[in-house]
Short mmCIF file of N, CA and C in Angstrom, two decimals:
data_model
loop_
_atom_site.label_atom_id
_atom_site.label_comp_id
_atom_site.label_asym_id
_atom_site.label_seq_id
_atom_site.Cartn_x
_atom_site.Cartn_y
_atom_site.Cartn_z
N UNK A 204 41.27 96.45 61.52
CA UNK A 204 41.40 95.05 61.88
C UNK A 204 40.92 94.18 60.73
N UNK A 205 41.66 93.12 60.49
CA UNK A 205 41.32 92.24 59.38
C UNK A 205 40.91 90.86 59.89
N UNK A 206 40.20 90.18 59.03
CA UNK A 206 39.84 88.80 59.32
C UNK A 206 38.96 88.66 60.55
N UNK A 207 39.36 87.73 61.39
CA UNK A 207 38.55 87.41 62.56
C UNK A 207 39.01 88.13 63.82
N UNK A 208 39.85 89.15 63.70
CA UNK A 208 40.36 89.83 64.89
C UNK A 208 39.25 90.45 65.73
N UNK A 209 38.29 91.10 65.09
CA UNK A 209 37.18 91.69 65.85
C UNK A 209 36.37 90.61 66.56
N UNK A 210 36.19 89.48 65.90
CA UNK A 210 35.47 88.36 66.52
C UNK A 210 36.21 87.90 67.77
N UNK A 211 37.53 87.69 67.65
CA UNK A 211 38.31 87.19 68.78
C UNK A 211 38.35 88.20 69.93
N UNK A 212 38.48 89.48 69.63
CA UNK A 212 38.50 90.50 70.68
C UNK A 212 37.15 90.54 71.40
N UNK A 213 36.06 90.49 70.65
CA UNK A 213 34.74 90.52 71.29
C UNK A 213 34.52 89.28 72.14
N UNK A 214 35.00 88.13 71.68
CA UNK A 214 34.82 86.91 72.45
C UNK A 214 35.73 86.88 73.68
N UNK A 215 36.89 87.52 73.61
CA UNK A 215 37.74 87.64 74.80
C UNK A 215 37.04 88.49 75.86
N UNK A 216 36.39 89.57 75.44
CA UNK A 216 35.65 90.40 76.39
C UNK A 216 34.47 89.64 76.99
N UNK A 217 33.76 88.87 76.17
CA UNK A 217 32.65 88.06 76.69
C UNK A 217 33.15 87.01 77.68
N UNK A 218 34.29 86.39 77.38
CA UNK A 218 34.85 85.38 78.28
C UNK A 218 35.27 86.00 79.61
N UNK A 219 35.87 87.20 79.54
CA UNK A 219 36.25 87.90 80.77
C UNK A 219 35.01 88.26 81.59
N UNK A 220 33.95 88.69 80.91
CA UNK A 220 32.71 89.01 81.61
C UNK A 220 32.11 87.76 82.25
N UNK A 221 32.18 86.64 81.56
CA UNK A 221 31.66 85.39 82.10
C UNK A 221 32.44 84.98 83.35
N UNK A 222 33.77 85.10 83.29
CA UNK A 222 34.59 84.81 84.46
C UNK A 222 34.29 85.77 85.61
N UNK A 223 34.04 87.05 85.29
CA UNK A 223 33.71 88.04 86.33
C UNK A 223 32.38 87.70 87.00
N UNK A 224 31.42 87.24 86.23
CA UNK A 224 30.14 86.84 86.81
C UNK A 224 30.35 85.70 87.81
N UNK A 225 31.21 84.74 87.47
CA UNK A 225 31.51 83.66 88.40
C UNK A 225 32.16 84.21 89.66
N UNK A 226 33.10 85.13 89.49
CA UNK A 226 33.81 85.68 90.64
C UNK A 226 32.86 86.46 91.56
N UNK A 227 31.98 87.27 90.95
CA UNK A 227 31.03 88.04 91.75
C UNK A 227 29.96 87.17 92.41
N UNK A 228 29.75 85.98 91.86
CA UNK A 228 28.76 85.09 92.46
C UNK A 228 29.34 84.21 93.57
N UNK A 229 30.62 84.42 93.89
CA UNK A 229 31.18 83.74 95.04
C UNK A 229 32.24 82.70 94.75
N UNK A 230 32.58 82.48 93.50
CA UNK A 230 33.62 81.50 93.18
C UNK A 230 34.99 82.09 93.49
N UNK A 231 35.96 81.24 93.65
CA UNK A 231 37.33 81.73 93.90
C UNK A 231 37.89 82.35 92.63
N UNK A 232 38.94 83.17 92.80
CA UNK A 232 39.48 83.88 91.63
C UNK A 232 40.07 82.91 90.62
N UNK A 233 40.69 81.83 91.08
CA UNK A 233 41.30 80.90 90.14
C UNK A 233 40.24 80.09 89.39
N UNK A 234 39.13 79.78 90.06
CA UNK A 234 38.04 79.08 89.39
C UNK A 234 37.39 79.98 88.34
N UNK A 235 37.24 81.26 88.68
CA UNK A 235 36.68 82.22 87.72
C UNK A 235 37.59 82.37 86.51
N UNK A 236 38.90 82.45 86.76
CA UNK A 236 39.86 82.56 85.66
C UNK A 236 39.83 81.31 84.80
N UNK A 237 39.71 80.15 85.43
CA UNK A 237 39.65 78.88 84.70
C UNK A 237 38.40 78.81 83.82
N UNK A 238 37.27 79.24 84.37
CA UNK A 238 36.03 79.25 83.60
C UNK A 238 36.13 80.22 82.43
N UNK A 239 36.67 81.42 82.67
CA UNK A 239 36.85 82.39 81.60
C UNK A 239 37.76 81.88 80.49
N UNK A 240 38.86 81.23 80.87
CA UNK A 240 39.78 80.66 79.88
C UNK A 240 39.12 79.51 79.12
N UNK A 241 38.34 78.71 79.82
CA UNK A 241 37.64 77.61 79.15
C UNK A 241 36.62 78.10 78.13
N UNK A 242 35.89 79.14 78.50
CA UNK A 242 34.92 79.72 77.58
C UNK A 242 35.63 80.32 76.36
N UNK A 243 36.76 81.00 76.61
CA UNK A 243 37.51 81.57 75.50
C UNK A 243 38.07 80.48 74.59
N UNK A 244 38.51 79.36 75.17
CA UNK A 244 39.00 78.25 74.36
C UNK A 244 37.89 77.72 73.45
N UNK A 245 36.67 77.65 73.97
CA UNK A 245 35.55 77.22 73.12
C UNK A 245 35.29 78.21 71.99
N UNK A 246 35.43 79.51 72.29
CA UNK A 246 35.26 80.52 71.25
C UNK A 246 36.38 80.43 70.21
N UNK A 247 37.59 80.08 70.63
CA UNK A 247 38.70 79.92 69.68
C UNK A 247 38.48 78.70 68.79
N UNK A 248 37.90 77.65 69.37
CA UNK A 248 37.68 76.41 68.64
C UNK A 248 36.52 76.52 67.64
N UNK A 249 35.53 77.33 67.96
CA UNK A 249 34.29 77.38 67.18
C UNK A 249 34.50 77.64 65.68
N UNK A 250 35.32 78.62 65.26
CA UNK A 250 35.47 78.82 63.81
C UNK A 250 36.13 77.65 63.08
N UNK A 251 36.86 76.82 63.80
CA UNK A 251 37.58 75.71 63.18
C UNK A 251 36.86 74.38 63.36
N UNK A 252 35.70 74.39 64.01
CA UNK A 252 35.01 73.14 64.35
C UNK A 252 34.22 72.54 63.21
N UNK A 253 33.91 73.31 62.19
CA UNK A 253 33.09 72.82 61.10
C UNK A 253 31.61 72.96 61.37
N UNK A 254 31.24 73.53 62.50
CA UNK A 254 29.83 73.71 62.84
C UNK A 254 29.23 74.95 62.20
N UNK A 255 30.06 75.88 61.80
CA UNK A 255 29.58 77.16 61.31
C UNK A 255 30.25 77.50 59.98
N UNK A 256 29.54 78.29 59.19
CA UNK A 256 30.14 78.90 58.01
C UNK A 256 30.78 80.20 58.47
N UNK A 257 32.07 80.36 58.24
CA UNK A 257 32.81 81.51 58.74
C UNK A 257 32.91 82.55 57.63
N UNK A 258 32.48 83.78 57.95
CA UNK A 258 32.56 84.92 57.04
C UNK A 258 33.35 86.02 57.72
N UNK A 259 34.69 86.06 57.55
CA UNK A 259 35.51 87.05 58.26
C UNK A 259 35.13 88.49 57.96
N UNK A 260 34.53 88.75 56.82
CA UNK A 260 34.17 90.12 56.46
C UNK A 260 33.04 90.68 57.33
N UNK A 261 32.36 89.84 58.09
CA UNK A 261 31.26 90.29 58.94
C UNK A 261 31.71 90.73 60.33
N UNK A 262 32.99 90.60 60.64
CA UNK A 262 33.53 91.10 61.89
C UNK A 262 33.08 90.30 63.10
N UNK A 263 32.41 90.98 64.04
CA UNK A 263 32.01 90.36 65.30
C UNK A 263 31.04 89.21 65.08
N UNK A 264 30.20 89.31 64.09
CA UNK A 264 29.22 88.26 63.79
C UNK A 264 29.69 87.40 62.61
N UNK A 265 30.92 86.91 62.69
CA UNK A 265 31.56 86.24 61.56
C UNK A 265 31.03 84.83 61.30
N UNK A 266 30.35 84.24 62.24
CA UNK A 266 29.94 82.86 62.05
C UNK A 266 28.44 82.76 61.82
N UNK A 267 28.08 81.94 60.86
CA UNK A 267 26.68 81.70 60.50
C UNK A 267 26.46 80.20 60.38
N UNK A 268 25.23 79.80 60.52
CA UNK A 268 24.87 78.41 60.28
C UNK A 268 24.34 78.29 58.86
N UNK A 269 24.73 77.21 58.19
CA UNK A 269 24.16 76.94 56.89
C UNK A 269 23.09 75.86 57.04
N UNK A 270 22.50 75.46 55.93
CA UNK A 270 21.39 74.51 55.98
C UNK A 270 21.82 73.15 56.52
N UNK A 271 23.01 72.70 56.15
CA UNK A 271 23.49 71.39 56.60
C UNK A 271 23.67 71.36 58.11
N UNK A 272 24.34 72.35 58.66
CA UNK A 272 24.57 72.35 60.10
C UNK A 272 23.27 72.51 60.88
N UNK A 273 22.35 73.27 60.34
CA UNK A 273 21.06 73.42 61.02
C UNK A 273 20.28 72.10 61.00
N UNK A 274 20.34 71.38 59.88
CA UNK A 274 19.65 70.09 59.80
C UNK A 274 20.28 69.08 60.76
N UNK A 275 21.61 69.11 60.90
CA UNK A 275 22.28 68.20 61.83
C UNK A 275 21.89 68.54 63.27
N UNK A 276 21.87 69.83 63.61
CA UNK A 276 21.46 70.24 64.96
C UNK A 276 20.02 69.81 65.26
N UNK A 277 19.15 69.98 64.29
CA UNK A 277 17.76 69.59 64.48
C UNK A 277 17.61 68.08 64.70
N UNK A 278 18.34 67.29 63.91
CA UNK A 278 18.23 65.84 64.04
C UNK A 278 18.84 65.35 65.36
N UNK A 279 19.96 65.96 65.77
CA UNK A 279 20.58 65.57 67.05
C UNK A 279 19.66 65.93 68.21
N UNK A 280 19.02 67.09 68.14
CA UNK A 280 18.08 67.49 69.20
C UNK A 280 16.88 66.56 69.23
N UNK A 281 16.41 66.14 68.06
CA UNK A 281 15.29 65.20 68.02
C UNK A 281 15.68 63.86 68.64
N UNK A 282 16.87 63.39 68.33
CA UNK A 282 17.34 62.12 68.89
C UNK A 282 17.43 62.20 70.41
N UNK A 283 17.97 63.30 70.92
CA UNK A 283 18.08 63.47 72.38
C UNK A 283 16.70 63.55 73.02
N UNK A 284 15.77 64.22 72.37
CA UNK A 284 14.41 64.33 72.90
C UNK A 284 13.74 62.95 72.97
N UNK A 285 13.89 62.18 71.91
CA UNK A 285 13.26 60.86 71.87
C UNK A 285 13.84 59.96 72.96
N UNK A 286 15.16 59.95 73.11
CA UNK A 286 15.78 59.11 74.14
C UNK A 286 15.32 59.56 75.52
N UNK A 287 15.31 60.86 75.76
CA UNK A 287 14.89 61.39 77.06
C UNK A 287 13.44 61.03 77.36
N UNK A 288 12.56 61.15 76.38
CA UNK A 288 11.15 60.82 76.61
C UNK A 288 10.95 59.33 76.85
N UNK A 289 11.70 58.49 76.15
CA UNK A 289 11.59 57.05 76.39
C UNK A 289 12.05 56.69 77.80
N UNK A 290 13.12 57.31 78.26
CA UNK A 290 13.60 57.02 79.61
C UNK A 290 12.62 57.57 80.65
N UNK A 291 12.04 58.73 80.42
CA UNK A 291 11.04 59.27 81.34
C UNK A 291 9.83 58.33 81.40
N UNK A 292 9.42 57.81 80.26
CA UNK A 292 8.32 56.84 80.25
C UNK A 292 8.66 55.60 81.05
N UNK A 293 9.88 55.10 80.89
CA UNK A 293 10.31 53.94 81.66
C UNK A 293 10.37 54.25 83.15
N UNK A 294 10.84 55.43 83.51
CA UNK A 294 10.87 55.82 84.92
C UNK A 294 9.47 55.95 85.49
N UNK A 295 8.55 56.49 84.69
CA UNK A 295 7.16 56.63 85.16
C UNK A 295 6.54 55.26 85.41
N UNK A 296 6.83 54.31 84.53
CA UNK A 296 6.30 52.97 84.73
C UNK A 296 6.94 52.31 85.94
N UNK A 297 8.27 52.42 86.06
CA UNK A 297 8.98 51.77 87.15
C UNK A 297 8.60 52.37 88.50
N UNK A 298 8.70 53.70 88.62
CA UNK A 298 8.43 54.33 89.91
C UNK A 298 6.94 54.55 90.16
N UNK A 299 6.10 54.33 89.16
CA UNK A 299 4.67 54.50 89.35
C UNK A 299 3.94 53.23 89.69
N UNK A 300 4.35 52.12 89.09
CA UNK A 300 3.60 50.89 89.33
C UNK A 300 4.46 49.75 89.87
N UNK A 301 5.68 49.62 89.39
CA UNK A 301 6.52 48.51 89.84
C UNK A 301 7.00 48.75 91.27
N UNK A 302 7.57 49.91 91.51
CA UNK A 302 8.07 50.29 92.84
C UNK A 302 7.49 51.65 93.18
N UNK A 303 6.29 51.69 93.76
CA UNK A 303 5.69 53.00 94.05
C UNK A 303 6.56 53.81 95.01
N UNK A 304 7.19 54.83 94.48
CA UNK A 304 8.06 55.69 95.27
C UNK A 304 8.29 56.99 94.53
N UNK A 305 8.92 57.92 95.21
CA UNK A 305 9.31 59.19 94.60
C UNK A 305 10.60 58.96 93.80
N UNK A 306 10.69 59.58 92.63
CA UNK A 306 11.88 59.43 91.81
C UNK A 306 13.05 60.16 92.49
N UNK A 307 14.15 59.46 92.76
CA UNK A 307 15.29 60.12 93.39
C UNK A 307 15.90 61.20 92.50
N UNK A 308 16.42 62.23 93.12
CA UNK A 308 17.02 63.34 92.39
C UNK A 308 18.22 62.87 91.58
N UNK A 309 18.96 61.91 92.07
CA UNK A 309 20.13 61.40 91.34
C UNK A 309 19.72 60.76 90.02
N UNK A 310 18.54 60.15 89.98
CA UNK A 310 18.06 59.56 88.73
C UNK A 310 17.70 60.66 87.74
N UNK A 311 17.10 61.74 88.22
CA UNK A 311 16.76 62.85 87.33
C UNK A 311 18.01 63.54 86.80
N UNK A 312 19.05 63.65 87.65
CA UNK A 312 20.32 64.22 87.19
C UNK A 312 20.94 63.33 86.12
N UNK A 313 20.89 62.03 86.33
CA UNK A 313 21.43 61.09 85.34
C UNK A 313 20.64 61.19 84.03
N UNK A 314 19.35 61.41 84.12
CA UNK A 314 18.53 61.59 82.92
C UNK A 314 18.94 62.83 82.15
N UNK A 315 19.22 63.91 82.85
CA UNK A 315 19.68 65.14 82.21
C UNK A 315 21.02 64.92 81.51
N UNK A 316 21.93 64.21 82.17
CA UNK A 316 23.23 63.92 81.58
C UNK A 316 23.06 63.00 80.37
N UNK A 317 22.17 62.03 80.45
CA UNK A 317 21.91 61.13 79.33
C UNK A 317 21.39 61.90 78.12
N UNK A 318 20.48 62.83 78.33
CA UNK A 318 19.96 63.63 77.23
C UNK A 318 21.04 64.47 76.57
N UNK A 319 21.91 65.10 77.38
CA UNK A 319 22.99 65.90 76.82
C UNK A 319 23.99 65.03 76.07
N UNK A 320 24.35 63.89 76.64
CA UNK A 320 25.28 62.98 75.96
C UNK A 320 24.69 62.47 74.64
N UNK A 321 23.42 62.16 74.66
CA UNK A 321 22.77 61.71 73.43
C UNK A 321 22.84 62.78 72.35
N UNK A 322 22.61 64.04 72.74
CA UNK A 322 22.68 65.13 71.77
C UNK A 322 24.09 65.24 71.19
N UNK A 323 25.11 65.28 72.05
CA UNK A 323 26.46 65.49 71.56
C UNK A 323 27.00 64.31 70.77
N UNK A 324 26.69 63.09 71.20
CA UNK A 324 27.14 61.92 70.45
C UNK A 324 26.44 61.85 69.10
N UNK A 325 25.15 62.13 69.09
CA UNK A 325 24.41 62.14 67.83
C UNK A 325 24.93 63.23 66.90
N UNK A 326 25.23 64.40 67.46
CA UNK A 326 25.76 65.51 66.67
C UNK A 326 27.11 65.14 66.05
N UNK A 327 28.00 64.55 66.84
CA UNK A 327 29.30 64.15 66.32
C UNK A 327 29.15 63.04 65.27
N UNK A 328 28.24 62.10 65.51
CA UNK A 328 28.03 61.01 64.55
C UNK A 328 27.51 61.53 63.21
N UNK A 329 26.59 62.49 63.26
CA UNK A 329 26.01 63.03 62.03
C UNK A 329 27.01 63.92 61.27
N UNK A 330 27.96 64.52 61.97
CA UNK A 330 28.95 65.39 61.32
C UNK A 330 30.15 64.64 60.78
N UNK A 331 30.24 63.36 61.00
CA UNK A 331 31.43 62.62 60.62
C UNK A 331 31.67 62.59 59.12
N UNK A 332 30.68 62.81 58.31
CA UNK A 332 30.86 62.73 56.85
C UNK A 332 31.43 63.98 56.27
#
């Protein structure tokens, strides 16, 4: 096998296993297939995304991070952490002294989504050059 074939075959097996885990955990067969295909699509996109240095001669472990991508990941994670901590501080002030109450679960879910969005938007912004 040449090039990235071993990488793609191994990732197809991992995607199938991921879909099987969904199926065994109670999801419908079509949802499991959809999840497996989605995971495989991400694996297909990864070598072309610019996030990794691709070394086809390494086979299954063909992708590596270089210093630039690692620095971008670190900075995006820092930005997400800072935003999340500032919002947690604001929530603590609001729900602790302004409106003494328990923080609703929907607010915590929104905080989690905000942190993830901050990471991905920051990551895309830093990679634009």
